[in-house]
Amino acid sequence: MSDPVFIFDVHLDLSMNALEWNRDQRWSLERIRRWESGMKDKVDRGQNTVCFPEMRRGRVGLCVATQIGRHSPYFHKLPGWSSPEQAWAQTQGQLAWYRAMEEAGEMVSIRTRAQLDKHLDLWFQAPPQDDGTPYVKESRKKPGNLPIGFVLSLEGADSIVTLKHLERSYADGLRAIGPAHYGPGVYAHGTDATGPLPAKGRDLIKEMQRLGIILDVTHLNDECFWDALEIYDGPLWASHQNCRALAPWNRQFADDQIKAVIERGGILGMAFDAIMMVPGWVHHKSKPADFNLKIERICDHIDHICQMAGNAKHVGIGTDLDGGYGYEQTPMDLKSIADLQTLPGLLKQRGYTQVDIEGIMWRNFVDFLRRTWE
Ligand SMILES: [Zn+2]
């Protein structure tokens, strides 16, 4: 196999896994799986695909890591906190976990262009893999010990109690927000919900633009998507977002939405959740084998977007791995985030150049951040 390519994964729910699944992300996949054997509280127990050692093995040295806390209205069927203040408290616990991982040397917060460039230098100057070669002078610089960079984002804005909380969050490193998640939201309506962007959402998005927070349009329902684009002309991306033409469901974007993101200089992160990759997946029923689903399927989504853009500059990686599901709902050849390393070869077979491939694996989103943080 050729040298692994650096990967920037722009959507990982790391703190949710740490605090709701009680997964210590420093453990190996095997250790987490063994510890979870026999647990029945979540559908994906023992089927995790993400942890720090696997991220390092797969050269996923940079990610966008989420905070997530939902407010669910009285007697609503979706789970969530009974007040935005409780949701805020949850996201603050998640922030505390990221801080603890920074103090432990496992992660490093990336908030500026200088920090981004410094972090990339650290990874690119290190040998591509811990191949056992002893590092005589600086053992801490062995790739196995390199900190994983993370840009902090918020999935669903329900936890932002007031716009003052948004300002505080920015000061704490928050650099991207997806105003909606599943269902109705305080600021915007998400997947499977209907309705236009509420007045509160307009205020939030305008304040995001003032602060320079990236608008993540993923999960916005169609109405809110177009409403948001009308009032916002700051940087936007779709962190974990596939094509509706290839997996029909409102969670994915229709072609006119993809075009709009491209026209705005945005980038779409390709997600490896089976339900977002193929048509007809039945939640908690279908199996990857029913569709002979392999990683290669994502190349169809990538091709679809690149054909529309006329280039390969508007696609990246936003896996959403371990985002409430495990390998029971991923391609059959993806049991660890490190398996993403098969993607460059698959893209090459489809005729993508080395420059295109590196763009998709990391550079498109990195350049986006460089432009945004100029
Ligand atoms: Zn999501």
Tab-separated table of C-alpha atoms and ligand atoms in Angstrom:
chain	number	residue	atom	x	y	z
A	1	MET	CA	0.000	0.000	0.000
A	2	SER	CA	1.206	3.507	-0.757
A	3	ASP	CA	1.848	6.003	2.025
A	4	PRO	CA	-1.310	6.979	3.843
A	5	VAL	CA	-2.764	10.333	2.859
A	6	PHE	CA	-3.468	12.964	5.486
A	7	ILE	CA	-7.182	13.233	6.285
A	8	PHE	CA	-9.287	16.107	7.583
A	9	ASP	CA	-12.632	14.727	8.773
A	10	VAL	CA	-15.033	17.631	9.242
A	11	HIS	CA	-17.682	15.832	11.238
A	12	LEU	CA	-17.034	13.668	14.285
A	13	ASP	CA	-19.186	13.548	17.418
A	14	LEU	CA	-16.226	12.785	19.667
A	15	SER	CA	-17.483	14.348	22.900
A	16	MET	CA	-20.906	12.729	22.494
A	17	ASN	CA	-19.193	9.344	22.351
A	18	ALA	CA	-17.080	10.148	25.373
A	19	LEU	CA	-19.917	11.390	27.552
A	20	GLU	CA	-23.079	9.623	26.364
A	21	TRP	CA	-21.540	6.306	25.278
A	22	ASN	CA	-18.850	6.557	27.974
A	23	ARG	CA	-16.156	5.666	25.439
A	24	ASP	CA	-12.651	6.720	26.386
A	25	GLN	CA	-11.403	7.785	22.977
A	26	ARG	CA	-7.827	6.996	24.039
A	27	TRP	CA	-8.603	3.289	24.169
A	28	SER	CA	-8.105	1.008	21.186
A	29	LEU	CA	-11.154	-0.075	19.179
A	30	GLU	CA	-10.738	-3.587	20.533
A	31	ARG	CA	-10.613	-2.402	24.128
A	32	ILE	CA	-13.798	-0.352	23.719
A	33	ARG	CA	-15.547	-3.231	21.954
A	34	ARG	CA	-14.572	-5.726	24.649
A	35	TRP	CA	-15.751	-3.344	27.360
A	36	GLU	CA	-19.092	-2.917	25.588
A	37	SER	CA	-19.769	-6.599	24.996
A	38	GLY	CA	-23.147	-7.491	26.442
A	39	MET	CA	-24.292	-3.869	26.712
A	40	LYS	CA	-27.725	-3.306	25.234
A	41	ASP	CA	-28.435	0.359	26.053
A	42	LYS	CA	-27.489	1.593	22.547
A	43	VAL	CA	-27.955	-0.134	19.198
A	44	ASP	CA	-24.319	0.271	18.190
A	45	ARG	CA	-22.576	-1.096	21.284
A	46	GLY	CA	-19.408	-2.972	20.399
A	47	GLN	CA	-19.523	-1.703	16.807
A	48	ASN	CA	-17.575	1.544	17.165
A	49	THR	CA	-15.241	2.684	14.403
A	50	VAL	CA	-13.550	5.772	15.902
A	51	CYS	CA	-10.940	6.274	18.616
A	52	PHE	CA	-7.731	8.312	18.808
A	53	PRO	CA	-5.359	5.391	18.056
A	54	GLU	CA	-7.343	4.537	14.894
A	55	MET	CA	-7.472	8.193	13.861
A	56	ARG	CA	-3.696	8.351	14.126
A	57	ARG	CA	-3.252	5.041	12.300
A	58	GLY	CA	-5.461	6.373	9.500
A	59	ARG	CA	-3.686	9.762	9.552
A	60	VAL	CA	-6.861	11.598	10.491
A	61	GLY	CA	-4.812	14.318	12.139
A	62	LEU	CA	-7.417	17.034	11.946
A	63	CYS	CA	-11.161	17.048	12.485
A	64	VAL	CA	-14.138	19.220	13.154
A	65	ALA	CA	-15.458	17.962	16.471
A	66	THR	CA	-18.958	18.645	17.673
A	67	GLN	CA	-20.809	19.755	20.706
A	68	ILE	CA	-24.409	18.636	20.577
A	69	GLY	CA	-27.325	19.287	22.908
A	70	ARG	CA	-30.946	19.213	21.849
A	71	HIS	CA	-33.933	20.899	23.410
A	72	SER	CA	-37.093	18.912	22.903
A	73	PRO	CA	-40.447	20.623	23.329
A	74	TYR	CA	-42.944	19.264	25.868
A	75	PHE	CA	-44.036	15.720	24.953
A	76	HIS	CA	-42.202	15.831	21.649
A	77	LYS	CA	-41.235	12.400	20.357
A	78	LEU	CA	-37.559	13.193	19.714
A	79	PRO	CA	-35.320	12.858	22.769
A	80	GLY	CA	-33.861	16.065	24.167
A	81	TRP	CA	-33.522	18.322	27.180
A	82	SER	CA	-36.599	20.041	28.597
A	83	SER	CA	-34.964	23.474	28.441
A	84	PRO	CA	-32.262	25.209	26.391
A	85	GLU	CA	-30.390	25.846	29.655
A	86	GLN	CA	-30.056	22.096	30.235
A	87	ALA	CA	-28.879	21.646	26.654
A	88	TRP	CA	-26.327	24.429	27.245
A	89	ALA	CA	-25.073	22.640	30.343
A	90	GLN	CA	-24.634	19.463	28.307
A	91	THR	CA	-22.534	21.262	25.688
A	92	GLN	CA	-20.432	22.822	28.452
A	93	GLY	CA	-19.693	19.348	29.786
A	94	GLN	CA	-18.618	18.354	26.282
A	95	LEU	CA	-16.368	21.410	26.100
A	96	ALA	CA	-14.809	20.373	29.409
A	97	TRP	CA	-14.015	16.960	27.930
A	98	TYR	CA	-12.255	18.532	24.922
A	99	ARG	CA	-10.257	20.685	27.352
A	100	ALA	CA	-9.303	17.607	29.359
A	101	MET	CA	-8.105	15.887	26.184
A	102	GLU	CA	-6.037	18.980	25.363
A	103	GLU	CA	-4.483	18.910	28.826
A	104	ALA	CA	-3.693	15.222	28.310
A	105	GLY	CA	-1.877	16.090	25.050
A	106	GLU	CA	-4.331	14.034	22.951
A	107	MET	CA	-6.019	16.915	21.135
A	108	VAL	CA	-5.267	20.509	20.244
A	109	SER	CA	-7.816	23.243	19.603
A	110	ILE	CA	-7.498	24.988	16.212
A	111	ARG	CA	-9.076	28.453	16.071
A	112	THR	CA	-6.793	30.539	13.854
A	113	ARG	CA	-4.945	30.245	10.592
A	114	ALA	CA	-1.598	30.311	12.395
A	115	GLN	CA	-2.650	27.408	14.636
A	116	LEU	CA	-3.927	25.517	11.597
A	117	ASP	CA	-0.676	25.901	9.674
A	118	LYS	CA	1.421	25.020	12.708
A	119	HIS	CA	-0.612	21.880	13.289
A	120	LEU	CA	-0.300	20.755	9.672
A	121	ASP	CA	3.453	21.301	9.836
A	122	LEU	CA	3.601	19.075	12.899
A	123	TRP	CA	1.865	16.226	11.082
A	124	PHE	CA	3.548	16.656	7.731
A	125	GLN	CA	7.013	16.779	9.203
A	126	ALA	CA	6.479	13.603	11.166
A	127	PRO	CA	6.976	10.230	9.468
A	128	PRO	CA	3.705	8.997	7.936
A	129	GLN	CA	3.363	6.036	10.263
A	130	ASP	CA	4.762	4.758	13.506
A	131	ASP	CA	6.786	2.073	11.763
A	132	GLY	CA	8.861	1.256	14.809
A	133	THR	CA	11.766	3.521	13.826
A	134	PRO	CA	13.073	4.880	17.111
A	135	TYR	CA	13.039	8.614	17.527
A	136	VAL	CA	16.235	9.302	19.390
A	137	LYS	CA	15.818	12.928	20.278
A	138	GLU	CA	12.105	13.597	20.580
A	139	SER	CA	10.052	10.600	21.511
A	140	ARG	CA	6.966	12.803	21.941
A	141	LYS	CA	7.003	13.512	18.224
A	142	LYS	CA	6.379	9.923	17.266
A	143	PRO	CA	3.208	9.950	15.138
A	144	GLY	CA	1.566	7.702	17.691
A	145	ASN	CA	1.681	10.620	20.086
A	146	LEU	CA	0.824	13.521	17.830
A	147	PRO	CA	-2.147	15.479	19.103
A	148	ILE	CA	-5.256	15.430	16.923
A	149	GLY	CA	-6.285	18.926	15.874
A	150	PHE	CA	-9.920	19.880	16.237
A	151	VAL	CA	-12.051	22.792	15.139
A	152	LEU	CA	-14.997	23.109	17.489
A	153	SER	CA	-18.494	23.101	16.016
A	154	LEU	CA	-22.023	22.863	17.313
A	155	GLU	CA	-24.585	20.523	15.754
A	156	GLY	CA	-28.028	22.021	16.359
A	157	ALA	CA	-28.107	25.436	18.039
A	158	ASP	CA	-30.836	24.730	20.625
A	159	SER	CA	-28.285	25.027	23.440
A	160	ILE	CA	-27.465	28.657	22.616
A	161	VAL	CA	-29.712	30.204	25.290
A	162	THR	CA	-29.147	33.825	24.176
A	163	LEU	CA	-26.923	35.572	21.646
A	164	LYS	CA	-24.580	36.357	24.562
A	165	HIS	CA	-24.010	32.604	24.836
A	166	LEU	CA	-22.994	32.632	21.182
A	167	GLU	CA	-20.363	35.253	21.898
A	168	ARG	CA	-19.094	33.231	24.867
A	169	SER	CA	-18.942	30.130	22.710
A	170	TYR	CA	-16.901	31.931	20.065
A	171	ALA	CA	-14.454	32.988	22.781
A	172	ASP	CA	-14.270	29.317	23.795
A	173	GLY	CA	-13.236	28.367	20.252
A	174	LEU	CA	-16.537	27.623	18.528
A	175	ARG	CA	-15.996	28.199	14.805
A	176	ALA	CA	-18.944	26.536	13.016
A	177	ILE	CA	-22.625	25.985	13.769
A	178	GLY	CA	-25.297	23.923	12.128
A	179	PRO	CA	-28.430	25.678	13.405
A	180	ALA	CA	-30.605	22.571	12.989
A	181	HIS	CA	-30.429	18.844	13.670
A	182	TYR	CA	-33.314	16.362	13.357
A	183	GLY	CA	-36.857	17.669	13.646
A	184	PRO	CA	-38.027	21.096	14.775
A	185	GLY	CA	-35.470	23.334	16.458
A	186	VAL	CA	-35.351	26.558	18.445
A	187	TYR	CA	-33.491	28.440	15.694
A	188	ALA	CA	-34.080	26.347	12.584
A	189	HIS	CA	-35.939	23.246	11.490
A	190	GLY	CA	-33.980	20.203	10.532
A	191	THR	CA	-34.210	16.861	8.799
A	192	ASP	CA	-37.781	15.542	8.426
A	193	ALA	CA	-39.283	18.783	9.782
A	194	THR	CA	-41.150	21.484	7.897
A	195	GLY	CA	-41.423	25.251	8.213
A	196	PRO	CA	-39.448	28.379	7.363
A	197	LEU	CA	-36.559	29.882	9.321
A	198	PRO	CA	-37.948	31.389	12.569
A	199	ALA	CA	-37.159	35.012	13.502
A	200	LYS	CA	-34.804	33.741	16.238
A	201	GLY	CA	-32.893	31.825	13.602
A	202	ARG	CA	-32.468	34.939	11.490
A	203	ASP	CA	-30.994	36.792	14.457
A	204	LEU	CA	-28.680	33.888	15.258
A	205	ILE	CA	-27.388	33.597	11.709
A	206	LYS	CA	-26.783	37.345	11.430
A	207	GLU	CA	-24.844	37.263	14.694
A	208	MET	CA	-22.850	34.259	13.437
A	209	GLN	CA	-21.893	36.275	10.384
A	210	ARG	CA	-20.822	39.217	12.557
A	211	LEU	CA	-18.621	36.959	14.688
A	212	GLY	CA	-17.204	35.053	11.697
A	213	ILE	CA	-18.728	31.692	12.627
A	214	ILE	CA	-19.075	29.312	9.675
A	215	LEU	CA	-22.655	28.385	8.780
A	216	ASP	CA	-22.990	24.611	8.502
A	217	VAL	CA	-26.036	24.114	6.278
A	218	THR	CA	-26.202	20.358	6.917
A	219	HIS	CA	-29.494	19.210	8.464
A	220	LEU	CA	-31.387	22.401	7.531
A	221	ASN	CA	-34.715	21.495	5.977
A	222	ASP	CA	-35.255	22.789	2.447
A	223	GLU	CA	-37.171	25.921	3.484
A	224	CYS	CA	-34.683	26.917	6.173
A	225	PHE	CA	-31.770	26.180	3.826
A	226	TRP	CA	-32.972	28.737	1.275
A	227	ASP	CA	-34.047	31.243	3.949
A	228	ALA	CA	-30.620	31.015	5.562
A	229	LEU	CA	-28.775	31.546	2.285
A	230	GLU	CA	-30.826	34.642	1.623
A	231	ILE	CA	-29.792	36.440	4.805
A	232	TYR	CA	-26.242	35.118	5.183
A	233	ASP	CA	-23.302	35.800	2.937
A	234	GLY	CA	-20.463	34.603	5.151
A	235	PRO	CA	-18.541	31.339	4.786
A	236	LEU	CA	-20.663	28.206	4.631
A	237	TRP	CA	-20.127	24.488	4.325
A	238	ALA	CA	-22.159	21.305	4.575
A	239	SER	CA	-20.129	19.233	6.994
A	240	HIS	CA	-21.693	15.798	6.488
A	241	GLN	CA	-23.826	15.891	3.402
A	242	ASN	CA	-24.476	13.481	0.532
A	243	CYS	CA	-26.589	13.696	-2.637
A	244	ARG	CA	-30.359	13.258	-2.706
A	245	ALA	CA	-30.146	12.152	-6.351
A	246	LEU	CA	-28.314	9.014	-5.166
A	247	ALA	CA	-30.020	8.460	-1.805
A	248	PRO	CA	-33.471	10.037	-1.961
A	249	TRP	CA	-34.447	11.456	1.438
A	250	ASN	CA	-34.655	15.074	2.589
A	251	ARG	CA	-31.552	14.528	4.785
A	252	GLN	CA	-29.508	14.699	1.559
A	253	PHE	CA	-29.264	17.766	-0.657
A	254	ALA	CA	-31.099	18.154	-3.957
A	255	ASP	CA	-28.985	19.226	-6.922
A	256	ASP	CA	-30.050	22.890	-6.725
A	257	GLN	CA	-28.891	22.990	-3.088
A	258	ILE	CA	-25.549	21.419	-3.971
A	259	LYS	CA	-25.164	23.994	-6.760
A	260	ALA	CA	-25.939	26.815	-4.339
A	261	VAL	CA	-23.262	25.583	-1.911
A	262	ILE	CA	-20.755	25.377	-4.768
A	263	GLU	CA	-21.633	28.875	-6.022
A	264	ARG	CA	-21.043	30.230	-2.534
A	265	GLY	CA	-17.579	28.683	-2.426
A	266	GLY	CA	-18.754	26.050	0.038
A	267	ILE	CA	-17.663	22.438	0.411
A	268	LEU	CA	-19.635	19.278	1.130
A	269	GLY	CA	-18.220	16.646	3.475
A	270	MET	CA	-18.965	13.091	2.397
A	271	ALA	CA	-20.698	11.028	5.084
A	272	PHE	CA	-20.293	7.266	5.510
A	273	ASP	CA	-23.614	6.599	7.207
A	274	ALA	CA	-25.235	3.877	5.059
A	275	ILE	CA	-28.631	5.548	5.286
A	276	MET	CA	-27.146	8.550	3.482
A	277	MET	CA	-25.328	6.536	0.822
A	278	VAL	CA	-27.908	4.259	-0.820
A	279	PRO	CA	-31.602	4.485	-1.706
A	280	GLY	CA	-34.074	2.460	0.324
A	281	TRP	CA	-32.132	1.855	3.530
A	282	VAL	CA	-34.564	1.020	6.327
A	283	HIS	CA	-33.328	2.391	9.659
A	284	HIS	CA	-32.422	-0.329	12.184
A	285	LYS	CA	-33.490	-3.010	9.716
A	286	SER	CA	-31.287	-2.916	6.625
A	287	LYS	CA	-27.773	-4.355	6.661
A	288	PRO	CA	-24.800	-3.216	4.567
A	289	ALA	CA	-24.707	-6.651	2.898
A	290	ASP	CA	-28.295	-6.175	1.635
A	291	PHE	CA	-26.890	-3.441	-0.604
A	292	ASN	CA	-23.424	-4.904	-1.069
A	293	LEU	CA	-22.442	-1.490	0.284
A	294	LYS	CA	-18.750	-0.668	0.062
A	295	ILE	CA	-16.699	2.481	0.539
A	296	GLU	CA	-16.597	2.812	-3.235
A	297	ARG	CA	-20.238	3.952	-3.219
A	298	ILE	CA	-19.103	7.320	-1.850
A	299	CYS	CA	-17.229	7.864	-5.134
A	300	ASP	CA	-20.629	8.092	-6.868
A	301	HIS	CA	-21.593	10.950	-4.548
A	302	ILE	CA	-18.200	12.592	-5.064
A	303	ASP	CA	-18.518	12.244	-8.863
A	304	HIS	CA	-22.012	13.712	-8.776
A	305	ILE	CA	-20.810	16.858	-7.009
A	306	CYS	CA	-17.617	17.198	-9.044
A	307	GLN	CA	-19.597	16.929	-12.291
A	308	MET	CA	-21.805	19.782	-11.140
A	309	ALA	CA	-18.860	21.895	-10.013
A	310	GLY	CA	-16.727	21.118	-13.040
A	311	ASN	CA	-13.826	20.441	-10.674
A	312	ALA	CA	-12.931	18.530	-7.495
A	313	LYS	CA	-12.635	21.526	-5.192
A	314	HIS	CA	-16.014	21.396	-3.449
A	315	VAL	CA	-15.890	17.956	-1.874
A	316	GLY	CA	-14.226	16.781	1.298
A	317	ILE	CA	-14.646	14.213	4.043
A	318	GLY	CA	-17.206	14.563	6.858
A	319	THR	CA	-17.696	10.956	7.883
A	320	ASP	CA	-20.123	11.262	10.822
A	321	LEU	CA	-18.697	7.906	11.943
A	322	ASP	CA	-19.964	6.788	15.372
A	323	GLY	CA	-22.600	9.501	15.054
A	324	GLY	CA	-25.186	7.396	16.866
A	325	TYR	CA	-24.498	4.248	14.847
A	326	GLY	CA	-21.618	1.846	14.338
A	327	TYR	CA	-20.406	-0.508	11.631
A	328	GLU	CA	-23.851	-2.115	11.419
A	329	GLN	CA	-24.625	1.010	9.367
A	330	THR	CA	-21.418	1.679	7.419
A	331	PRO	CA	-19.945	0.158	4.244
A	332	MET	CA	-18.850	-3.463	4.751
A	333	ASP	CA	-15.191	-2.562	4.235
A	334	LEU	CA	-15.293	0.220	6.824
A	335	LYS	CA	-14.861	-1.143	10.338
A	336	SER	CA	-12.464	1.566	11.495
A	337	ILE	CA	-11.972	5.198	10.569
A	338	ALA	CA	-8.493	4.121	9.402
A	339	ASP	CA	-10.197	2.228	6.560
A	340	LEU	CA	-10.755	5.613	4.906
A	341	GLN	CA	-7.253	5.082	3.566
A	342	THR	CA	-8.708	2.870	0.843
A	343	LEU	CA	-10.541	5.886	-0.625
A	344	PRO	CA	-7.539	7.516	-2.359
A	345	GLY	CA	-6.937	4.321	-4.368
A	346	LEU	CA	-10.602	4.099	-5.344
A	347	LEU	CA	-10.594	7.710	-6.514
A	348	LYS	CA	-7.441	7.079	-8.497
A	349	GLN	CA	-9.150	4.195	-10.298
A	350	ARG	CA	-11.904	6.635	-11.261
A	351	GLY	CA	-9.380	8.963	-12.845
A	352	TYR	CA	-8.898	11.553	-10.134
A	353	THR	CA	-5.452	13.119	-10.092
A	354	GLN	CA	-3.224	13.139	-7.034
A	355	VAL	CA	-3.996	16.845	-6.553
A	356	ASP	CA	-7.749	16.147	-6.701
A	357	ILE	CA	-7.410	13.288	-4.231
A	358	GLU	CA	-5.458	15.307	-1.687
A	359	GLY	CA	-7.976	18.104	-2.141
A	360	ILE	CA	-10.827	15.765	-1.298
A	361	MET	CA	-9.051	14.051	1.600
A	362	TRP	CA	-7.996	17.281	3.337
A	363	ARG	CA	-6.874	20.279	1.361
A	364	ASN	CA	-10.208	21.632	0.122
A	365	PHE	CA	-11.492	22.117	3.655
A	366	VAL	CA	-8.122	23.347	4.912
A	367	ASP	CA	-7.990	25.980	2.146
A	368	PHE	CA	-11.550	26.944	3.027
A	369	LEU	CA	-10.463	27.593	6.627
A	370	ARG	CA	-7.385	29.484	5.471
A	371	ARG	CA	-9.580	31.767	3.354
A	372	THR	CA	-12.107	32.173	6.152
A	373	TRP	CA	-9.514	32.953	8.809
A	374	GLU	CA	-7.377	35.284	6.704
B	1	ZN	ZN	-25.648	14.976	11.863
